[in-house]
PDB file of C-alpha atoms in Angstrom:
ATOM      1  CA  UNK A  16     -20.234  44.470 -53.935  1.00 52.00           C
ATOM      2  CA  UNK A  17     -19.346  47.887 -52.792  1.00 60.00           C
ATOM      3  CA  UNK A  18     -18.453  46.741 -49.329  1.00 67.00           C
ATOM      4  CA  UNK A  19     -15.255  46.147 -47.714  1.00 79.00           C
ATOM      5  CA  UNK A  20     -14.773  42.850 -45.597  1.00 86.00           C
ATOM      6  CA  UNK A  21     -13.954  43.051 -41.938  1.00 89.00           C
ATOM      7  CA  UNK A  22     -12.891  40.502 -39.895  1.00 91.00           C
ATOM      8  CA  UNK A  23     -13.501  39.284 -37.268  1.00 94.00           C
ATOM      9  CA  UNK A  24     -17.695  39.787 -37.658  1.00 93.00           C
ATOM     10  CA  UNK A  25     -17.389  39.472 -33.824  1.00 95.00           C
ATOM     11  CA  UNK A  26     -15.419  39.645 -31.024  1.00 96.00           C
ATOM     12  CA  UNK A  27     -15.804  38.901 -27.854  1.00 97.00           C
ATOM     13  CA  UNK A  28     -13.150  40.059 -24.415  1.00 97.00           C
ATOM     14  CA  UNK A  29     -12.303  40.652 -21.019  1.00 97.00           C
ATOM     15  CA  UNK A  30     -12.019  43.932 -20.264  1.00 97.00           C
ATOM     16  CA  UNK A  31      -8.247  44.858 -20.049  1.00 97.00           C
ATOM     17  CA  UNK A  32      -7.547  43.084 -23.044  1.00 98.00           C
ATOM     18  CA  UNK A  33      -6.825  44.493 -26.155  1.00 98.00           C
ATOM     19  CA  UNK A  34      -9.254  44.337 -29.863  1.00 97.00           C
ATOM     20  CA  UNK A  35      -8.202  43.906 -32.961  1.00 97.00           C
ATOM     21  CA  UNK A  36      -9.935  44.534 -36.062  1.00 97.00           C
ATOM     22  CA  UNK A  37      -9.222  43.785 -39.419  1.00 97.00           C
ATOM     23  CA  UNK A  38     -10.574  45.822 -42.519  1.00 95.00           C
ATOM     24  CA  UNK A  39     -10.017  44.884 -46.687  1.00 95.00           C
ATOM     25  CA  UNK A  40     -11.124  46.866 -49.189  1.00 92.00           C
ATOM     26  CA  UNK A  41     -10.972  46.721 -52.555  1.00 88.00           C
ATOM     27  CA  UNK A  42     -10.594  50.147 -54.750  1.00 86.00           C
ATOM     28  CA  UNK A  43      -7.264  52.823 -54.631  1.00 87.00           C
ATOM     29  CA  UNK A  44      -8.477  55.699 -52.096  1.00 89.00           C
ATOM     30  CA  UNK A  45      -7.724  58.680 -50.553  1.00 88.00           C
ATOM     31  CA  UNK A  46      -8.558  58.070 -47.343  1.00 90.00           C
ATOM     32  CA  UNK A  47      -9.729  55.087 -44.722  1.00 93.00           C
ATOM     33  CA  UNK A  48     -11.589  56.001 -41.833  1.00 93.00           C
ATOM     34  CA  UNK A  49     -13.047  53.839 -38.661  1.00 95.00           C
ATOM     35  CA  UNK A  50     -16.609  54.554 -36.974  1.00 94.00           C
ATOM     36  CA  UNK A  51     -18.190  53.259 -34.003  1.00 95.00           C
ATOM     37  CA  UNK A  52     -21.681  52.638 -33.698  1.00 93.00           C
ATOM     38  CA  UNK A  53     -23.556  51.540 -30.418  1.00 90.00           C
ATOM     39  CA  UNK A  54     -26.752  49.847 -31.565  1.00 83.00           C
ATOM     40  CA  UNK A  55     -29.645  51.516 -33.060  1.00 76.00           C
ATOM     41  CA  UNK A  56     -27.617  55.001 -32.678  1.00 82.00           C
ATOM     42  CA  UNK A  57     -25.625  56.637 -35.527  1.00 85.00           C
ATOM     43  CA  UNK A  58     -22.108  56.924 -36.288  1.00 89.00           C
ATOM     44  CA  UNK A  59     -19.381  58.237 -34.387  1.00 90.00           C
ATOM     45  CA  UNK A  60     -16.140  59.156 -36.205  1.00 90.00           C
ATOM     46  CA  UNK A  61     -12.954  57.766 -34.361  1.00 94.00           C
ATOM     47  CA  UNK A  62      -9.979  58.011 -36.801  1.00 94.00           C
ATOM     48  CA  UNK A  63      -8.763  58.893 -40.426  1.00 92.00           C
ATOM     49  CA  UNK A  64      -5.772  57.914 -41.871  1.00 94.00           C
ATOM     50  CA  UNK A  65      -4.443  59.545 -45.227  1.00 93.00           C
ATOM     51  CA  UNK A  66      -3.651  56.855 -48.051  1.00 93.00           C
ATOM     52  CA  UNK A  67       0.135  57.821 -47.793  1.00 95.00           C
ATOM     53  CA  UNK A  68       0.336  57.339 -43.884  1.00 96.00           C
ATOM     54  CA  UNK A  69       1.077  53.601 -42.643  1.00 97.00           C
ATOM     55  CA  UNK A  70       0.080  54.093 -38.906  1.00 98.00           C
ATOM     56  CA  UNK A  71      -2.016  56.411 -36.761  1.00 97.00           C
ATOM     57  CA  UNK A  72      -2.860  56.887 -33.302  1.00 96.00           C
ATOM     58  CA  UNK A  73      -5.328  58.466 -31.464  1.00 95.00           C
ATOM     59  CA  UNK A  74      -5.588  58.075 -27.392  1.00 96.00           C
ATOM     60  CA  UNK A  75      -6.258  53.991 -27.027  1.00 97.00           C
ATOM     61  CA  UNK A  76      -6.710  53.925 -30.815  1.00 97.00           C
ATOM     62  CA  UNK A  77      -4.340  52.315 -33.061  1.00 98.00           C
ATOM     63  CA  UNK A  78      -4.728  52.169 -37.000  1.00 98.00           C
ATOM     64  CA  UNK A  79      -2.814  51.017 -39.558  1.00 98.00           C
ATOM     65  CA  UNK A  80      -2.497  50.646 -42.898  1.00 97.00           C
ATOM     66  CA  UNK A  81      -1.297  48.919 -45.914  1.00 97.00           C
ATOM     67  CA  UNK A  82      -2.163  50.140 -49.224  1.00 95.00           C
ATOM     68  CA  UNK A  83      -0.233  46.997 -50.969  1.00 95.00           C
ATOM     69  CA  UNK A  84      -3.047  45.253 -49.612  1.00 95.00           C
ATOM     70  CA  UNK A  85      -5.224  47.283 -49.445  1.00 95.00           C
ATOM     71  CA  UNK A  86      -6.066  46.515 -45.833  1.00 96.00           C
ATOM     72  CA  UNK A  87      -6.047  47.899 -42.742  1.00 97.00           C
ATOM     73  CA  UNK A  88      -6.822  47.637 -38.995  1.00 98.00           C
ATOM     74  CA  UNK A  89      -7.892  48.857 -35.636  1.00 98.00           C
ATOM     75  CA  UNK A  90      -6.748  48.299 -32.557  1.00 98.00           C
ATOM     76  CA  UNK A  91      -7.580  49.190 -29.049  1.00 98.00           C
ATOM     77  CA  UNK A  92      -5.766  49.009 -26.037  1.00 98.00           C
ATOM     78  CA  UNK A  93      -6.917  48.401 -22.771  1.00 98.00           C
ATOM     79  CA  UNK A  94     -10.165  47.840 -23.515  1.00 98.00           C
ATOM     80  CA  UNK A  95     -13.212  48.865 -21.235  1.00 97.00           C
ATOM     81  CA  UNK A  96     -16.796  47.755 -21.345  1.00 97.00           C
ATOM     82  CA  UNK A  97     -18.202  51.195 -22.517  1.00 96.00           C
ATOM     83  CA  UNK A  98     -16.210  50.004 -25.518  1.00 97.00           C
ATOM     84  CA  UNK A  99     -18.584  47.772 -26.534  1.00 97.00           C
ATOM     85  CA  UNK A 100     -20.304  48.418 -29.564  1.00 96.00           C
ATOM     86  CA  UNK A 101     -19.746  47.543 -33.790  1.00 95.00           C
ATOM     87  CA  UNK A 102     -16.673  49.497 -35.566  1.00 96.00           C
ATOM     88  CA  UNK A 103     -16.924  49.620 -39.192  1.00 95.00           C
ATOM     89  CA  UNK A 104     -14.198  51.071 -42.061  1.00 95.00           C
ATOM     90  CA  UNK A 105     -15.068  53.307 -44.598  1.00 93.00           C
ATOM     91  CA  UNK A 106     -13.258  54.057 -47.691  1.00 91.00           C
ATOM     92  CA  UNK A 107     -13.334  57.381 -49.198  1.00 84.00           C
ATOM     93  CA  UNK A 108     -11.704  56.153 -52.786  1.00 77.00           C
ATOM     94  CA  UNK A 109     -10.106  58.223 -55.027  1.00 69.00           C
ATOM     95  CA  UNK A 110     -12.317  57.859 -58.414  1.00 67.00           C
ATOM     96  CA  UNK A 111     -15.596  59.570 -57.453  1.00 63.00           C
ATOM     97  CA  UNK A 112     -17.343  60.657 -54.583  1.00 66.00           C
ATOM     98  CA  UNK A 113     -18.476  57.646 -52.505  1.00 74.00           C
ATOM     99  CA  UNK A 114     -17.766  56.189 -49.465  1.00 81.00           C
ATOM    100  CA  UNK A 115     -18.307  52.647 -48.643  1.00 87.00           C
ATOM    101  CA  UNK A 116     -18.379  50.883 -45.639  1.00 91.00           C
ATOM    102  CA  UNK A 117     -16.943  47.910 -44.385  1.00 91.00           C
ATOM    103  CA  UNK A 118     -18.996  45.336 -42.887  1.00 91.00           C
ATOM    104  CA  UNK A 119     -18.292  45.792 -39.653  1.00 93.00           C
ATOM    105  CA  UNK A 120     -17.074  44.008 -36.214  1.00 95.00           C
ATOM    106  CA  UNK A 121     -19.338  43.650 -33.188  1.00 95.00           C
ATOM    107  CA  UNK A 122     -17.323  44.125 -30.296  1.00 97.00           C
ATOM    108  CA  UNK A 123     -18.112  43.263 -26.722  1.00 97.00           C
ATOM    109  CA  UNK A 124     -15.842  44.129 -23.904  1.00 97.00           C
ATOM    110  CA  UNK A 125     -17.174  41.731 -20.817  1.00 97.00           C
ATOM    111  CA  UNK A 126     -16.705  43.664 -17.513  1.00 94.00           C
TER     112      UNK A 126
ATOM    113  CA  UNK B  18     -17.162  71.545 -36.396  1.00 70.00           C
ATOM    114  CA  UNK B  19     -19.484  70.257 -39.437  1.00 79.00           C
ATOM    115  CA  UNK B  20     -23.111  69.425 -37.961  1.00 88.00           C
ATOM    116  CA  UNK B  21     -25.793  67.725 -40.511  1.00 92.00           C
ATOM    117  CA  UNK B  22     -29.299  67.263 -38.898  1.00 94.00           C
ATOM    118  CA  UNK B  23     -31.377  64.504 -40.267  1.00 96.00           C
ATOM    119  CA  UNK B  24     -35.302  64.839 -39.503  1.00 96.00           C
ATOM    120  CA  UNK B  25     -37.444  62.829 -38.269  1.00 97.00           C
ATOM    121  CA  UNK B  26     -35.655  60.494 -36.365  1.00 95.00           C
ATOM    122  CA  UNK B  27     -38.240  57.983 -35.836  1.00 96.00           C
ATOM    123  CA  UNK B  28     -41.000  57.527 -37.860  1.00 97.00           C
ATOM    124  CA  UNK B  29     -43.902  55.094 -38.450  1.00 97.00           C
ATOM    125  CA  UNK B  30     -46.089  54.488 -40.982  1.00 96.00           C
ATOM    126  CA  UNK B  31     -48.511  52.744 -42.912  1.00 97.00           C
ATOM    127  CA  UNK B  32     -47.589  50.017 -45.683  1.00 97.00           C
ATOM    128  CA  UNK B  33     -48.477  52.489 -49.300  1.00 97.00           C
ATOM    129  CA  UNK B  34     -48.083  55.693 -47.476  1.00 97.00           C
ATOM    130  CA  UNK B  35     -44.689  57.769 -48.577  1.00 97.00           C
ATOM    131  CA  UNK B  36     -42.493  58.934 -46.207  1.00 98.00           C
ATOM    132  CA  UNK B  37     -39.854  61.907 -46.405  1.00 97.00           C
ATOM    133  CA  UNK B  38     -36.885  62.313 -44.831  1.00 98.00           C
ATOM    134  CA  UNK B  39     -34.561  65.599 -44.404  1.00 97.00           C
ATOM    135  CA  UNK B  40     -30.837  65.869 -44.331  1.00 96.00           C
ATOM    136  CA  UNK B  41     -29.529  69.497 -43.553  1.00 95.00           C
ATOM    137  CA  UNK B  42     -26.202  70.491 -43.480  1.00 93.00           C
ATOM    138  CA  UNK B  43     -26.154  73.353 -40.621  1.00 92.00           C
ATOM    139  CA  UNK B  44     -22.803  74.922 -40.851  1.00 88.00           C
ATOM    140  CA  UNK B  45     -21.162  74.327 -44.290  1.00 89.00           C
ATOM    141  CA  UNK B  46     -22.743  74.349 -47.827  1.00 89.00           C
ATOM    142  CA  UNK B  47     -22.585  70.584 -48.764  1.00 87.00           C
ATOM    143  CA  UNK B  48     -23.119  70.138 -53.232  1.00 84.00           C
ATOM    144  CA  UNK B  49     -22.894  66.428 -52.123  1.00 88.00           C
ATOM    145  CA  UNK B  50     -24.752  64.580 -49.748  1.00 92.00           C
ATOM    146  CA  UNK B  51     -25.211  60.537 -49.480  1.00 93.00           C
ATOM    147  CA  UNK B  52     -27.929  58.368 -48.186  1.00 96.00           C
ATOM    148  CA  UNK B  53     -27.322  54.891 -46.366  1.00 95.00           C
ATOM    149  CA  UNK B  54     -29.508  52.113 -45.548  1.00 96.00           C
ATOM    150  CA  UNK B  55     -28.775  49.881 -42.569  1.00 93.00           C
ATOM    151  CA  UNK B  56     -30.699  46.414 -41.617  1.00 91.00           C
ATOM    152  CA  UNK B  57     -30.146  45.624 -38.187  1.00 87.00           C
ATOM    153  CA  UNK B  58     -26.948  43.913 -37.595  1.00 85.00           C
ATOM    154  CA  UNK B  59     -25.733  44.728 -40.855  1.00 88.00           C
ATOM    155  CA  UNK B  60     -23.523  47.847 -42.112  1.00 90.00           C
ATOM    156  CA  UNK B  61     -24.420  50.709 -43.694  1.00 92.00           C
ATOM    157  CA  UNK B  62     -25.106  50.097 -47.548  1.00 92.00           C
ATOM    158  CA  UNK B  63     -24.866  53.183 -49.763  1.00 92.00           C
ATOM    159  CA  UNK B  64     -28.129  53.843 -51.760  1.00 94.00           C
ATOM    160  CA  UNK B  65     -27.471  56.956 -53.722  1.00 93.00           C
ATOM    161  CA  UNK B  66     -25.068  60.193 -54.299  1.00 91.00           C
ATOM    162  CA  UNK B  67     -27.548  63.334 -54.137  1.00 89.00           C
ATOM    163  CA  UNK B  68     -25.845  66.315 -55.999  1.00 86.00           C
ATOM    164  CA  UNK B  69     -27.064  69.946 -55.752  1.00 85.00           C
ATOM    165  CA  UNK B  70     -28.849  70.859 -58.903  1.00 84.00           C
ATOM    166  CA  UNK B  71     -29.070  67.473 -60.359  1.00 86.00           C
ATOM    167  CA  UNK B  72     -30.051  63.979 -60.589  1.00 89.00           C
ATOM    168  CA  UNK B  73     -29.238  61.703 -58.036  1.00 92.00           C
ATOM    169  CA  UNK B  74     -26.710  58.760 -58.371  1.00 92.00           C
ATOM    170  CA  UNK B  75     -28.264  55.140 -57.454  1.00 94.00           C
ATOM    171  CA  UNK B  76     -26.102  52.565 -56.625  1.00 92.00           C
ATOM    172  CA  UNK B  77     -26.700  49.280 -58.307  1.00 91.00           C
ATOM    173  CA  UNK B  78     -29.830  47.418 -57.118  1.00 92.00           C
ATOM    174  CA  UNK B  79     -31.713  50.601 -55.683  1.00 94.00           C
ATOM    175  CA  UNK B  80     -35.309  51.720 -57.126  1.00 94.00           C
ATOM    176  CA  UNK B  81     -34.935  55.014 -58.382  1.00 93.00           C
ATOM    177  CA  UNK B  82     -38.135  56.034 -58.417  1.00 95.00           C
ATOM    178  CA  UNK B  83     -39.079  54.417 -55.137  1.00 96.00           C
ATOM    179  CA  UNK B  84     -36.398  55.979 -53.376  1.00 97.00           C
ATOM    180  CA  UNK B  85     -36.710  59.779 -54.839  1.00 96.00           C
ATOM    181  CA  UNK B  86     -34.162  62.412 -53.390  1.00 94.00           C
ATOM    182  CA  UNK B  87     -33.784  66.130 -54.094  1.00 91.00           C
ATOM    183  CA  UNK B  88     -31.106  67.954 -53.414  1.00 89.00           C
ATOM    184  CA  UNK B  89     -32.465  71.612 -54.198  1.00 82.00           C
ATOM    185  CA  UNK B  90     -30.222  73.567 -52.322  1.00 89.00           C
ATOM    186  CA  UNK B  91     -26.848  73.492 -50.825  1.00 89.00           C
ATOM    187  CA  UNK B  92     -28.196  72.741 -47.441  1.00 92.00           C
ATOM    188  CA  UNK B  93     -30.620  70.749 -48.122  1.00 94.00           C
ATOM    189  CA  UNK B  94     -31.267  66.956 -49.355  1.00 94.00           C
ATOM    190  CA  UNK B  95     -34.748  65.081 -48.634  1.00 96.00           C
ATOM    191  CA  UNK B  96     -35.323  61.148 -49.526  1.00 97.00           C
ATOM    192  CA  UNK B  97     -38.809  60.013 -49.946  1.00 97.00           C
ATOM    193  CA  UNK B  98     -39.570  56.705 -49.743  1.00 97.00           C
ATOM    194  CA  UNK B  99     -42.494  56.083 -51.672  1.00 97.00           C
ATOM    195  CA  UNK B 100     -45.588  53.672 -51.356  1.00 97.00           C
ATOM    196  CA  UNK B 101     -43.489  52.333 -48.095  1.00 97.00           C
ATOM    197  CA  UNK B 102     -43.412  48.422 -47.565  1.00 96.00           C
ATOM    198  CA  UNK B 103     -42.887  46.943 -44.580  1.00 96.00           C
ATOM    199  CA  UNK B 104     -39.592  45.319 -46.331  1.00 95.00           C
ATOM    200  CA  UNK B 105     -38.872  49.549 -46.016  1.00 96.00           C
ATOM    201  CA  UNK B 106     -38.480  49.397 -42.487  1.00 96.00           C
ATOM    202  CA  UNK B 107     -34.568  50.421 -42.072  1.00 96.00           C
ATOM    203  CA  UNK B 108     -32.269  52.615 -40.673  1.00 95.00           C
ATOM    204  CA  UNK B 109     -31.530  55.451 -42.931  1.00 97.00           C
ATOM    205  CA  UNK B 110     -28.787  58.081 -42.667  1.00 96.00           C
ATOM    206  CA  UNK B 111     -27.182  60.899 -44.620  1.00 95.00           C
ATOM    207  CA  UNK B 112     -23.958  61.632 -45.036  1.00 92.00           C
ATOM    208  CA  UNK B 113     -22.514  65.340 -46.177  1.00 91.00           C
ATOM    209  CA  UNK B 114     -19.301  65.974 -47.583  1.00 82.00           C
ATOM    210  CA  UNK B 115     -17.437  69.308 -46.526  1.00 75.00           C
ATOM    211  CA  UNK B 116     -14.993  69.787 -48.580  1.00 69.00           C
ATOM    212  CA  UNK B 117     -12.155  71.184 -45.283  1.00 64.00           C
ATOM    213  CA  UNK B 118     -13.296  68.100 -43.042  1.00 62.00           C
ATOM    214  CA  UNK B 119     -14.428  65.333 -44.710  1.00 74.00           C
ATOM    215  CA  UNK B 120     -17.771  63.346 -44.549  1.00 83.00           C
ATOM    216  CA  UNK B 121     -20.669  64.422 -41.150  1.00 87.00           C
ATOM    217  CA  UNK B 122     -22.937  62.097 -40.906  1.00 91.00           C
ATOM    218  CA  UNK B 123     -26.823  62.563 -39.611  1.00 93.00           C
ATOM    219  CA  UNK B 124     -27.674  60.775 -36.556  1.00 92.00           C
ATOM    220  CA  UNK B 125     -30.147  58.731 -38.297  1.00 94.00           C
ATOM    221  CA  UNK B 126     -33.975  57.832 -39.140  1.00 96.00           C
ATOM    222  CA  UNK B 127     -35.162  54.547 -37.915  1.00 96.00           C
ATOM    223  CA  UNK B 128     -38.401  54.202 -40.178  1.00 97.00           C
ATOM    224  CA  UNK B 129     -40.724  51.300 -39.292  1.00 97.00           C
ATOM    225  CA  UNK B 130     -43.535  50.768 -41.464  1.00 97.00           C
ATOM    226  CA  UNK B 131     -46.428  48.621 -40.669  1.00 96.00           C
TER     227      UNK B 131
END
C-alpha cells in the first residue's frame, strides 16, 4: 500500500486539552508534512519538517520526528473547537516524485 | 505564494458521460503535477504522476485509460474521467510541485455522477 498509518483514526476532546497524533510511514524521504482538512473542503498545509530535523514548531503546533522509525507526530496544544477537523501526513520520499498520504485522524475538539 | 486552481469544483453527471477536470498552476511553471482520489472519510489516495510532455504515471490498481490526463503545458494538467460510473463519484484533487516551495494543492472537485 502506498499509505502511511496514522493513529489514532479518531479522537475525540474537551477543548483545552491537548491532541496527539501519530503518523508511520514506510519509505526513506526527504520531507514529512501534516495537512488539515475540514470535511468536504481541500487541504490546508500546517507544517513541514526536513528529514534531518527531529522537532518543529509552529504557533500551537508541535511535530516531531524519528527517522529510525520512521514515524512521526503532531501535536496540538490547547486545543479549540475550530480545531476540529481530520489531519493527515504526507511523505514526500526521496526515490521519485510522489507524495503519499497517511490515513488520517479525525479530530473533534468538544466545546 | 504558489496558487494551483482546479476547475470545476462541483460537477454532476450522467453514468457513460466523460467528465474533465483542470489543474492550473497560476504562478510557477509546474513539469509535475499529481492527481488524488478521496472517498469520503477516507484519505487522499494517489492515482497518477502527470509529467509535462509525457505519459502519465498510474499508480498500481488505476485504469489508465479510464482515467486519461494530459499534461500539455507547464501550467496546465486536465484528468478526464471517462464513461463515468457512479462508483466515479469522488473527491478529486491535484497537486503541483514547485520546485522553491514544495507541493500546492487544488482546492478540489467533488464529482457526483448519477
Amino acid at each position: 500500500s502506498q499509505q502511511g498509518e496514522e493513529d489514532p483514526q479518531a479522537l475525540s476532546i474537551q477543548e483545552g486539552e491537548n491532541a496527539t497524533m501519530n503518523c508511520s510511514y514506510k519509505t526513506s524521504i526527504n520531507n514529512l508534512q501534516w495537512y488539515r482538512q475540514n470535511s468536504g473542503r481541500g487541504l490546508v498545509h500546517l507544517i513541514l519538517i526536513r528529514s534531518n530535523e527531529r522537532e518543529k514548531h509552529s504557533g500551537r503546533l508541535r511535530v516531531t520526528l524519528d527517522t529510525s522509525k520512521k514515524s512521526s507526530s503532531l501535536l496540538i496544544t490547547a486545543s479549540r473547537a475550530a480545531d476540529t477537523a481530520s489531519y493527515f501526513c504526507a511523505t514526500d520520499a526521496n526515490t521519485g516524485n510522489q507524495f503519499y498520504f497517511g490515513t488520517g485522524t479525525s479530530l473533534t475538539v468538544i466545546p | 505564494g504558489a496558487v494551483v486552481s482546479q476547475h470545476p469544483s462541483r460537477v454532476i453527471c450522467k453514468s457513460g458521460t466523460s467528465v474533465k477536470i483542470e489543474c492550473r498552476s497560476l504562478d510557477f511553471q509546474a513539469t509535475t503535477m499529481f492527481w488524488y482520489r478521496q472517498f469520503p472519510k477516507q484519505s487522499l489516495m494517489l492515482m497518477a504522476t502527470s509529467n509535462e510532455g509525457s505519459k502519465a504515471t498510474y499508480e498500481q490498481g488505476v485504469e489508465k485509460d479510464k482515467f486519461l490526463i494530459n499534461h500539455a503545458s507547464l501550467t496546465l494538467s486536465t484528468l478526464t474521467v471517462t464513461s463515468a460510473h457512479p462508483e466515479d463519484s469522488s473527491f478529486y484533487i491535484c497537486s503541483a510541485r514547485d520546485g522553491t516551495r514544495g507541493y500546492t494543492f487544488g482546492s478540489g472537485t467533488r464529482l457526483t455522477v448519477v
